Tab-separated table of C-alpha atoms and ligand atoms in Angstrom:
chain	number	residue	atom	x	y	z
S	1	UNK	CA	24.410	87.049	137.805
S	2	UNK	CA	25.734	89.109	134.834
S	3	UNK	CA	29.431	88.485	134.625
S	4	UNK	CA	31.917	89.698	132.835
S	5	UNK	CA	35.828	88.728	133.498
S	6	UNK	CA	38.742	90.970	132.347
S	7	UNK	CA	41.947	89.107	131.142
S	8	UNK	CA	40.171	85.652	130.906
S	9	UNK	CA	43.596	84.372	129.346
S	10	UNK	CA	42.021	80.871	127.679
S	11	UNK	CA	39.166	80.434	130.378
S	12	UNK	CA	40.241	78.873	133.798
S	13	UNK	CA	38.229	81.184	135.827
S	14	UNK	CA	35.279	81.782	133.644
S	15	UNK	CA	34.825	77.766	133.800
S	16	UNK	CA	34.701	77.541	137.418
S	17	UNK	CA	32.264	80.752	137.255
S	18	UNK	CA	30.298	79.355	134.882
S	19	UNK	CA	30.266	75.931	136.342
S	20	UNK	CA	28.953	77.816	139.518
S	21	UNK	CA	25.852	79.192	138.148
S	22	UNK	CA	26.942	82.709	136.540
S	23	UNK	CA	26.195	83.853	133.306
S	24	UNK	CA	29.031	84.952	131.022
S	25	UNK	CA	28.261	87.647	129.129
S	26	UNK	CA	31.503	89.109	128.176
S	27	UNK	CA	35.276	88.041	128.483
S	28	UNK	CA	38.087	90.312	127.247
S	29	UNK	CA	41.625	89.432	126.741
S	30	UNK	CA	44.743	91.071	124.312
S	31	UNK	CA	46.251	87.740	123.429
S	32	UNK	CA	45.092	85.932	120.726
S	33	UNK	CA	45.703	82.612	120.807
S	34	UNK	CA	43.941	82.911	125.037
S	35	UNK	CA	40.776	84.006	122.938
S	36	UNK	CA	40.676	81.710	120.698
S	37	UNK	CA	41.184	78.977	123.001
S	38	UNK	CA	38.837	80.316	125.025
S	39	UNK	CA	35.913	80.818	122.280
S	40	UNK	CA	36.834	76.375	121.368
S	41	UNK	CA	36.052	75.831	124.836
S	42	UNK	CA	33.625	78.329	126.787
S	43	UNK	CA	31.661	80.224	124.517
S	44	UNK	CA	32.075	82.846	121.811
S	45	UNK	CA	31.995	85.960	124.008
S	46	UNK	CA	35.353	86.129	124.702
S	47	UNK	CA	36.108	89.575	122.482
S	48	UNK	CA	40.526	90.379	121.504
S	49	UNK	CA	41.079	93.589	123.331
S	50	UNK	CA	43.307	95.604	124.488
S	51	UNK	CA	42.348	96.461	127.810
S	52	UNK	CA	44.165	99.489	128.494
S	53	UNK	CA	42.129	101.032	126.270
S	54	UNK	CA	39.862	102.293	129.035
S	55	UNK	CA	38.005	105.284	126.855
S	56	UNK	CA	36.690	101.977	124.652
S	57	UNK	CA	36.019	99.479	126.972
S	58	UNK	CA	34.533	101.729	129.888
S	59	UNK	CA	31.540	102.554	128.011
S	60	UNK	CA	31.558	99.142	126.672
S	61	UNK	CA	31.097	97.669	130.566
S	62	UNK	CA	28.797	100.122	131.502
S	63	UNK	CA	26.301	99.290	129.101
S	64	UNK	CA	26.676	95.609	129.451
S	65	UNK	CA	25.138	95.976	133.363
S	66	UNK	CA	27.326	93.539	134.972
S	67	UNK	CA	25.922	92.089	138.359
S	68	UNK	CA	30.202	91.124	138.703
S	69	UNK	CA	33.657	91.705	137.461
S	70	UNK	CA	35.651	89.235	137.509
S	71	UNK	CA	39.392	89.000	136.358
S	72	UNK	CA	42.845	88.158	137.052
S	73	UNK	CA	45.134	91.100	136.078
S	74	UNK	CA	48.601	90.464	134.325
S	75	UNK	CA	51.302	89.264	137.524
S	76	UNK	CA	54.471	89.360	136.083
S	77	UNK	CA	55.467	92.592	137.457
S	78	UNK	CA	54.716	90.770	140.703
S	79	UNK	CA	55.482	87.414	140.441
S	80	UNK	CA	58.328	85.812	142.370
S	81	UNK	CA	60.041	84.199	139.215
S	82	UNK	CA	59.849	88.116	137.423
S	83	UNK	CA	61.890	90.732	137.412
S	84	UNK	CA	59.603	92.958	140.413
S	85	UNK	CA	59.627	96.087	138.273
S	86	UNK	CA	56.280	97.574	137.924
S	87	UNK	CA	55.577	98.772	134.462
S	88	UNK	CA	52.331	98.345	132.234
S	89	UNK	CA	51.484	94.837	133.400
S	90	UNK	CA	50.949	96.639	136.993
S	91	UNK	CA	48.934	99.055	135.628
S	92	UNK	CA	46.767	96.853	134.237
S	93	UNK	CA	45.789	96.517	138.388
S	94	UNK	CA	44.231	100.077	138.363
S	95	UNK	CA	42.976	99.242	135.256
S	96	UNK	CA	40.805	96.933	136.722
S	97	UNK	CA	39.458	99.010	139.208
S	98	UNK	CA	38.827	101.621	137.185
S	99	UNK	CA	36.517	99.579	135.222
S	100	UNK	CA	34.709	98.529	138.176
S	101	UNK	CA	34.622	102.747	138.891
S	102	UNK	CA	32.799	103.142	135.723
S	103	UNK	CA	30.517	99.763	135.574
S	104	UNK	CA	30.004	99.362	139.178
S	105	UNK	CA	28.898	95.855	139.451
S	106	UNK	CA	27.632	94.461	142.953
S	107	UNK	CA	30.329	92.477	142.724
S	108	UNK	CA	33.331	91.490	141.895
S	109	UNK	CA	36.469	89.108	142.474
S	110	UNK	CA	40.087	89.816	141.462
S	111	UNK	CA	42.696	87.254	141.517
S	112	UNK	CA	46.202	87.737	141.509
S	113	UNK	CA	50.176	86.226	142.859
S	114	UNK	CA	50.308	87.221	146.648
S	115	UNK	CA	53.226	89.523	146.063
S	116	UNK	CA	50.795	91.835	144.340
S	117	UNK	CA	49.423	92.774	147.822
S	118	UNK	CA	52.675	94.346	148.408
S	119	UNK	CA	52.561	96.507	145.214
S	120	UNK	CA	52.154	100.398	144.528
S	121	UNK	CA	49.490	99.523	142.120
S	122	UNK	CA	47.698	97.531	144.410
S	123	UNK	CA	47.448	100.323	146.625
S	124	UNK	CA	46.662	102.693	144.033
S	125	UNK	CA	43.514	99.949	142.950
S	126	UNK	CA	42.478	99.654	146.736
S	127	UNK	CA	41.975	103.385	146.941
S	128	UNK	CA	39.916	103.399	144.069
S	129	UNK	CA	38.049	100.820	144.650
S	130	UNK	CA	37.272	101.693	147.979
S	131	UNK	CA	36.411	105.257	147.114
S	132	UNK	CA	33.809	103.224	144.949
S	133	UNK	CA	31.964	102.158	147.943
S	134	UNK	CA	33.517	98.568	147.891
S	135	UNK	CA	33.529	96.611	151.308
S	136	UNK	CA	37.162	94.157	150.637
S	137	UNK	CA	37.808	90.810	151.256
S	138	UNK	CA	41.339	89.860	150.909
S	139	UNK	CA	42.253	85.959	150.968
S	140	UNK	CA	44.688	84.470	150.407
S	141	UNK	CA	43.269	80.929	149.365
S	142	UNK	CA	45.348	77.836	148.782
S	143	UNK	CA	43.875	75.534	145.653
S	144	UNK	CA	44.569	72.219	147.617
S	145	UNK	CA	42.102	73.074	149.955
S	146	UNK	CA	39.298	73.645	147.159
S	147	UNK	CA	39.560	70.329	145.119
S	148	UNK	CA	42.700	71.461	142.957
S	149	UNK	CA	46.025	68.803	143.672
S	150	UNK	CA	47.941	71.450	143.672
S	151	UNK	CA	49.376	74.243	146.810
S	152	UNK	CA	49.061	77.104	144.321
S	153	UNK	CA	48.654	80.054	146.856
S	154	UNK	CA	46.846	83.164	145.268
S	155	UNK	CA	45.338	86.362	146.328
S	156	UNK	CA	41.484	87.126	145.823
S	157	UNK	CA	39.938	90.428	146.498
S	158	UNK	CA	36.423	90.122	146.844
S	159	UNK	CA	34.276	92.944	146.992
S	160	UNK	CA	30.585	94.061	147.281
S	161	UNK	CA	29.098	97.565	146.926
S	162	UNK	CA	28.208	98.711	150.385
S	163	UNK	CA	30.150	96.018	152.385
S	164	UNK	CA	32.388	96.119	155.755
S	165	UNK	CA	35.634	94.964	154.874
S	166	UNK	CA	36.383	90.855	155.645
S	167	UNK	CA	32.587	90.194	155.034
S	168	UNK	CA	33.253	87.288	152.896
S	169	UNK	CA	36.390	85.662	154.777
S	170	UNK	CA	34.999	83.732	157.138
S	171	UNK	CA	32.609	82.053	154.495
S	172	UNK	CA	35.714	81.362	151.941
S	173	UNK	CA	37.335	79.397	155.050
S	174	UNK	CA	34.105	77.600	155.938
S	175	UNK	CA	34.189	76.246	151.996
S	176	UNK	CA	37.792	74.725	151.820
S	177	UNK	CA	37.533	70.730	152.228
S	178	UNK	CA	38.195	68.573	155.201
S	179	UNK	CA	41.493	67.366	153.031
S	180	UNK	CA	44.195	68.692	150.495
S	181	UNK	CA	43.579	66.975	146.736
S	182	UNK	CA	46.317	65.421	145.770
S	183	UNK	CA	47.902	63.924	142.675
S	184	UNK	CA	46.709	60.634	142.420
S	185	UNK	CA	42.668	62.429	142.535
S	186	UNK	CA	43.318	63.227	139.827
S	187	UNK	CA	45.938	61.619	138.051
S	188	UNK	CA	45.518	57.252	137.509
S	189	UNK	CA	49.422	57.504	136.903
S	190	UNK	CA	51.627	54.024	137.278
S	191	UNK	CA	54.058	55.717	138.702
S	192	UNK	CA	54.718	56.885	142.589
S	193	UNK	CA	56.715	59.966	142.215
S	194	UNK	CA	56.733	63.260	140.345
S	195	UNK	CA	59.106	65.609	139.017
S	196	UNK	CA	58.570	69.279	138.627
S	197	UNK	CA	61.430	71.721	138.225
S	198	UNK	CA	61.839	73.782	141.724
S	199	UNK	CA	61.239	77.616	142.735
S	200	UNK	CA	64.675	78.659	143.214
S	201	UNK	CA	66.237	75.647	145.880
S	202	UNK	CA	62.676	73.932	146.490
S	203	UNK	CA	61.997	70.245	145.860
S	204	UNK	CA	61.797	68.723	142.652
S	205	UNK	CA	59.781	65.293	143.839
S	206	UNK	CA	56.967	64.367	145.111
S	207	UNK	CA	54.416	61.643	145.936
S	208	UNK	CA	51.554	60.881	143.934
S	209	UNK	CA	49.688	61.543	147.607
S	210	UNK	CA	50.846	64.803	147.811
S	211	UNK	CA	49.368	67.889	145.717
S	212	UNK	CA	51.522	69.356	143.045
S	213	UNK	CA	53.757	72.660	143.539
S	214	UNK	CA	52.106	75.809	141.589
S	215	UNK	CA	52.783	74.885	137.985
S	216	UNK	CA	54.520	76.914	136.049
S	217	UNK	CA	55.353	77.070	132.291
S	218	UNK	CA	58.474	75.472	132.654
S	219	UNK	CA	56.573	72.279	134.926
S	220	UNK	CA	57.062	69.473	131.948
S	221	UNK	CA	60.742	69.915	132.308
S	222	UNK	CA	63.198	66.905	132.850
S	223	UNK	CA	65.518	67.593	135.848
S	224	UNK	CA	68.425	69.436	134.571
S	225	UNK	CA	72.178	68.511	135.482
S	226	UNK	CA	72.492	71.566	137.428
S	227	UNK	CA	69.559	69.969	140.017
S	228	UNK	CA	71.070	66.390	139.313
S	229	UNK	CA	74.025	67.357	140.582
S	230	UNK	CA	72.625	68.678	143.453
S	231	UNK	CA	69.229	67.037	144.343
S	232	UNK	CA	67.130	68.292	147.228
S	233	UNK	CA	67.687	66.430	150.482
S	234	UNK	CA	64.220	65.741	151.008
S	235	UNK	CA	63.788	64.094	147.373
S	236	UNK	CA	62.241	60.867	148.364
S	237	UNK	CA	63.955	59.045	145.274
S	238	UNK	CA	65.948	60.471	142.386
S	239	UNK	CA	64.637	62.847	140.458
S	240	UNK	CA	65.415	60.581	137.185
S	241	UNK	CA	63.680	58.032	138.408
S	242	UNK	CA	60.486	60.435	138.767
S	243	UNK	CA	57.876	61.042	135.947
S	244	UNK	CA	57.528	64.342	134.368
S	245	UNK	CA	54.081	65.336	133.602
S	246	UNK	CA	52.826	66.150	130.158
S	247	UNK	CA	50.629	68.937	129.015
S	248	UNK	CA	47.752	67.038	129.478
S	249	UNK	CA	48.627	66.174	132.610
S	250	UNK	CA	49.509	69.840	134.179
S	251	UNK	CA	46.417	70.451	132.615
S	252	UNK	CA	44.478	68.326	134.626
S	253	UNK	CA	46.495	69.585	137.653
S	254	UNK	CA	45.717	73.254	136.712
S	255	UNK	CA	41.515	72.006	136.467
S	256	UNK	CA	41.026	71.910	132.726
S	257	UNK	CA	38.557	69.091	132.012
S	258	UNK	CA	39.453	66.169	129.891
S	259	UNK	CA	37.404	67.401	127.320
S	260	UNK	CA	39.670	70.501	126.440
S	261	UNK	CA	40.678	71.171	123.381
S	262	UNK	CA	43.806	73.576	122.657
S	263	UNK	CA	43.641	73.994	118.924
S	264	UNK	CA	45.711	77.554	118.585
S	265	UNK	CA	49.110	78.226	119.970
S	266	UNK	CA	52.579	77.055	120.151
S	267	UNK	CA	53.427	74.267	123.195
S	268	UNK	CA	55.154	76.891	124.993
S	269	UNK	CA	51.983	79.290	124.583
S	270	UNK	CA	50.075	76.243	125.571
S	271	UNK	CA	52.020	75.486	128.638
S	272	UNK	CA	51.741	79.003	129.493
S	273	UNK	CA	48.194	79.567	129.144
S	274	UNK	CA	47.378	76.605	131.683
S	275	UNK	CA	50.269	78.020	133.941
S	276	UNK	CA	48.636	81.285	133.981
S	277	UNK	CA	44.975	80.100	134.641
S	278	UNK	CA	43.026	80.019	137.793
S	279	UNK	CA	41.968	76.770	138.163
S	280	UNK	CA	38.111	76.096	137.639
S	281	UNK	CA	37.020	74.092	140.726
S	282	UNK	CA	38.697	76.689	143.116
S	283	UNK	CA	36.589	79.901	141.120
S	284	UNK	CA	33.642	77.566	141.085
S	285	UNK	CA	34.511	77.336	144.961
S	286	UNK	CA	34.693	81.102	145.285
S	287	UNK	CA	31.975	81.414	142.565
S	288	UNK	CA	29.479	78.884	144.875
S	289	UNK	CA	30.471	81.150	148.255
S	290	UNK	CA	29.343	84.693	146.144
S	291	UNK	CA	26.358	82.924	145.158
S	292	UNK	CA	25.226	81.650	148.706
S	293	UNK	CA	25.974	84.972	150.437
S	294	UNK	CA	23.633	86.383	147.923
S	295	UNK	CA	21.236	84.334	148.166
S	296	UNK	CA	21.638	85.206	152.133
S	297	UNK	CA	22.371	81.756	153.006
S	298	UNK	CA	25.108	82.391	154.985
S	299	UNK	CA	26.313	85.151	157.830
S	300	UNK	CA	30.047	86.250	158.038
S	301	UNK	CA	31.346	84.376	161.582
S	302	UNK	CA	31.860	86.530	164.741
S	303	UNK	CA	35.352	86.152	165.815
S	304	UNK	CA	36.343	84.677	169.154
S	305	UNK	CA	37.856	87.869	170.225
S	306	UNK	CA	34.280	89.461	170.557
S	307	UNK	CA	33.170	87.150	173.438
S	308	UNK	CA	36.577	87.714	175.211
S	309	UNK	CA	36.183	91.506	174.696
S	310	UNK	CA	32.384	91.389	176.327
S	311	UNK	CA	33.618	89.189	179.157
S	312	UNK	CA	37.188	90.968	179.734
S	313	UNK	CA	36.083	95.034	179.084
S	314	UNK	CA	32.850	94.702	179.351
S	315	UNK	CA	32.197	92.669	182.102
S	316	UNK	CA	29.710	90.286	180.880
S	317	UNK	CA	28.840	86.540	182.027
S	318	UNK	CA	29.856	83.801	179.557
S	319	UNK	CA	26.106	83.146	179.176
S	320	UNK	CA	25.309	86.807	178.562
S	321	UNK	CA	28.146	87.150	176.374
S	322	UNK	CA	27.065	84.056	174.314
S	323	UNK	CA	23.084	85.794	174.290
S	324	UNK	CA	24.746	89.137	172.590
S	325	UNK	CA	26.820	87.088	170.152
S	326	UNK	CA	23.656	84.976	169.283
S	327	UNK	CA	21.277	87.957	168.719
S	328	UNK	CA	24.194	89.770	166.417
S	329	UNK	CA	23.788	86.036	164.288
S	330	UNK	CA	20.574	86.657	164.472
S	331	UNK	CA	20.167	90.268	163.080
S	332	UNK	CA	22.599	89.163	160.545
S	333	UNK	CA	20.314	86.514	159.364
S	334	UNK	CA	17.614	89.167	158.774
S	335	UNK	CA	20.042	90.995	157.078
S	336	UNK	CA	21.041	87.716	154.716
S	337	UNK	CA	24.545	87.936	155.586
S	338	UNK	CA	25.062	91.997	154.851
S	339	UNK	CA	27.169	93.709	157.086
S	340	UNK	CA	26.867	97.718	156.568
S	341	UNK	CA	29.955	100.680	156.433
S	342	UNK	CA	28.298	101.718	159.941
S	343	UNK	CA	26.071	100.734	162.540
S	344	UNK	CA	23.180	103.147	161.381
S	345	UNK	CA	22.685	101.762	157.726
S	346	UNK	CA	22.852	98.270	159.280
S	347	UNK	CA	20.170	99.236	162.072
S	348	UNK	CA	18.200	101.429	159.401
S	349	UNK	CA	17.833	97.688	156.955
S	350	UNK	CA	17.597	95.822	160.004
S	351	UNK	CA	14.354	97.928	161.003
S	352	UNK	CA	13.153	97.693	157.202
S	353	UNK	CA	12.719	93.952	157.837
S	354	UNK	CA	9.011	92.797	157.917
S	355	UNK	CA	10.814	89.561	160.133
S	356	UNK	CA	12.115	92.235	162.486
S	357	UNK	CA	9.047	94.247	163.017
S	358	UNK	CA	7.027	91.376	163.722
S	359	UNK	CA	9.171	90.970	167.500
S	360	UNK	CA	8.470	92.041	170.615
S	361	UNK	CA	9.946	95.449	171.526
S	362	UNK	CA	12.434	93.625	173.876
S	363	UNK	CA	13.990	91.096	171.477
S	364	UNK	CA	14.045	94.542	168.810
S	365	UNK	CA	15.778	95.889	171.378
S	366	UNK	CA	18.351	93.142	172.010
S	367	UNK	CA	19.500	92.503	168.847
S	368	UNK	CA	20.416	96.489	168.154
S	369	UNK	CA	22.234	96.533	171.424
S	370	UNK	CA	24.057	93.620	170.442
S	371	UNK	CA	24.842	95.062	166.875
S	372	UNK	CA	25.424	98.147	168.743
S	373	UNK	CA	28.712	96.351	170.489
S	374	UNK	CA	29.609	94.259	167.969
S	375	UNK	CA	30.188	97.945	165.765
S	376	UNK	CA	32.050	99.348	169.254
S	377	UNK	CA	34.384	95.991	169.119
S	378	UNK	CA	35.528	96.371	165.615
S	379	UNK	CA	35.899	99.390	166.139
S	380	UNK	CA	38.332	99.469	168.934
S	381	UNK	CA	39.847	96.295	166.720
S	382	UNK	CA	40.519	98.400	163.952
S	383	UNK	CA	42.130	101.233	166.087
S	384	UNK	CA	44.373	98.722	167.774
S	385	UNK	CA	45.535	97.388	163.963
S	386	UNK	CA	46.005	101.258	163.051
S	387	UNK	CA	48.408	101.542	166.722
S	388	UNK	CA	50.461	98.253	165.606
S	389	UNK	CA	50.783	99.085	162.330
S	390	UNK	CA	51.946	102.651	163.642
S	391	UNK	CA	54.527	101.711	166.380
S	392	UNK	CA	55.984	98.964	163.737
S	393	UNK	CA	56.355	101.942	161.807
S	394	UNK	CA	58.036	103.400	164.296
S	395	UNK	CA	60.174	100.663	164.682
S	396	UNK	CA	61.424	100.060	161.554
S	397	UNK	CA	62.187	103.544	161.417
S	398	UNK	CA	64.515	103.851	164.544
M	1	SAM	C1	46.897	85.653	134.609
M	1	SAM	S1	46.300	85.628	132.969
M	1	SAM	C2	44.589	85.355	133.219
M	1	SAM	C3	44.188	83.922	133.248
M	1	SAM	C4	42.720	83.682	133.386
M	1	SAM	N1	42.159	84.307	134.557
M	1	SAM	C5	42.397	82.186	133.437
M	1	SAM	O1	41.835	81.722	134.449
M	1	SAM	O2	42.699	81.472	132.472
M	1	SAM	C6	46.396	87.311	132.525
M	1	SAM	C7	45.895	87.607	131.139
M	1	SAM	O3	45.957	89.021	130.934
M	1	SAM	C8	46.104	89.237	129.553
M	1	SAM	N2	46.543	90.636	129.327
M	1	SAM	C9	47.730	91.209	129.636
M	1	SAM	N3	47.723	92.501	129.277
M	1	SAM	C10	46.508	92.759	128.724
M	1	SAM	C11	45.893	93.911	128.170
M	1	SAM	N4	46.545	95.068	128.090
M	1	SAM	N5	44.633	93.815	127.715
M	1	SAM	C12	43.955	92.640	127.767
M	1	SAM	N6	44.487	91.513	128.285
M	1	SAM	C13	45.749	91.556	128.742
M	1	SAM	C14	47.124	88.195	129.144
M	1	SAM	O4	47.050	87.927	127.759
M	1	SAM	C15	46.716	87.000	130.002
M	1	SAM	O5	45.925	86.109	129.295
């Protein structure tokens, strides 16, 4: 696929992308020494550029064809260790959906902190991006689980032009591994505890068989008397007694290869371009799930709740119940894993399969009466959401 990422920083994401199977074609960022790193390590079509300069870079996009966007926005306004005001970095949010307005990829994957779900911008980017015909997936997807030693918790929006929103959850659950990645995969270090300076009144140690907090740009600290004096309870052993990771270390932990080379920038730009960087094996992870849902190699799951639903309101045997839920796998199959804004484009492609015209009238016949409820399930699902999300409304308001 034709990829472009927005605010590729010095390359975390575009690695894992790239490592995936997509094909860079552009990256954009307004920091210079990120660019430059980036162009030492991943390839000379990382472009300096402002990105708010949308009357440049629109027409720019648009002629590039992208098959996906991909890009992780400026957090600070969001982040938990800033300030919460949102200014231009927040912007830069809308931004990014207006770009995908103008290029309209297939795809495309934004990555930001969680708190950015909770933001005005946010919102203001969801309505765009929705009035762009974009079915959502919002995940938030911890890096320990995708073969990063690290919890770093992080929101991805995934969308697709034409999509149902949640189509690619299920599949971004079914990729995590069966364990968390810890330190010691990938660290050989001699020692058996690590320091890294705490969120606020977190802990500052931890085992070499635990993964690492989120790092941050202040992670190669030493423990400062103010924690020394009062240590964490749950500190398994002193934080002075604890190594502190170097550079090349967090680096590691953040999913740079050993091979990386940082030749512009001070240490404390350094520190903060691996801090700010998605790391590569969890966007190869995400990258590898786009790919295979593509490809139609994989369905989005039915939930639970729609067997209960046909048994409880419906009044259907477990058996028949399990028949309607495997003919709705089954259509979806045909369909390589689409799902459709409503039941009539998704019955229209369904019918535009040769696989599908080639059954009997009956089995036709099954599997659009079991899309048929699956649609009238969600549907009732999302008007319950839209009647809890009212009376806590209500609630909050009394
Ligand atoms: C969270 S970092 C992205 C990290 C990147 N995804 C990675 O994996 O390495 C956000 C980036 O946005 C860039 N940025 C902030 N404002 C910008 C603007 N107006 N135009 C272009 N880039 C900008 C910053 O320089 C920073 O590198």
């Amino acid at each position: 696929m034709r990829t472009i990422e927005l605010f590729c920083g010095a390359g975390g994401m575009s690695l894992g992308f790239q490592r995936a199977g997509f094909d860079l074609v552009q990256a954009y960022d307004a920091w210079e020494p990120a660019v430059a790193n980036y162009r030492a390590n991943v390839g000379k079509h990382a472009w300096l550029h402002d990105l708010k300069d949308v009357f440049t870079v629109g027409p720019m996009l648009a002629a590039l064809q992208p098959d996906i966007i991909i890009g992780g926005p400026p957090c600070q306004d969001y982040s938990v260790a800033g300030k919460k005001i949102e200014g231009e970095n927040a912007s830069m949010t809308r931004a990014f959906a207006m770009y995908l307005s103008i290029a309209r990829p297939q795809w495309f994957v934004m990555e930001n902190v969680r708190q950015a779900r909770k933001s005005k911008a946010w919102a203001d980017a969801r309505a765009m991006m929705k009035a762009a015909g974009y079915g959502l997936t919002e995940s938030v997807l911890d890096a320990s689980w995708y073969g990063v030693p690290q919890t770093r918790k992080r929101l991805f929006v995934v969308g697709r032009l034409g999509e149902r929103d949640d189509f690619l959850a299920s599949a971004l659950v079914s990729a995590r591994s069966d364990r968390q990645t810890v330190i010691s995969d990938a660290l050989d270090l001699p020692e058996r505890y690590v320091y890294s300076r705490p969120f606020r009144d977190g802990r500052g140690v931890r085992s070499v068989d635990e993964p690492f907090p989120s790092v941050m740009r202040t992670a190669a600290e030493r423990p400062r008397p103010r924690y020394l004096n009062s240590p964490h309870p749950d500190d398994p052993i002193p934080a002075t007694e604890a190594a502190v990771l170097t550079r090349d270390q967090l680096a590691r932990i953040q999913g740079f290869p050993e091979n990386w080379v940082w030749p512009v920038g001070t240490d404390r730009n350094i520190h903060q371009m691996i801090a700010n960087a998605v790391p590569a094996p969890l966007a190869e992870a995400v990258g590898g799930v786009i790919l295979a849902r593509q490809a139609g190699e994989t369905i989005p799951t039915i939930e639970g709740g729609f067997l209960q639903w046909l048994r409880r309101s419906c009044g259907r045997s477990a058996q028949s119940s399990w028949n309607t839920k495997s003919q709705c796998n089954r259509a979806r199959r045909l369909l390589g894993g689409k799902t459709f804004t409503s039941l009539a484009l998704e019955i229209e492609a369904l019918e535009a399969t040769e696989a599908f015209r080639a059954m009997t009238t009956r089995t036709q016949s099954d599997l659009r009466s079991a899309l048929r409820l699956h649609a009238e399930w969600l549907a009732e699902k999302v008007e319950r959401r839209a009647a809890r999300k009212k009376a806590a409304t209500l609630r909050a308001a009394a």
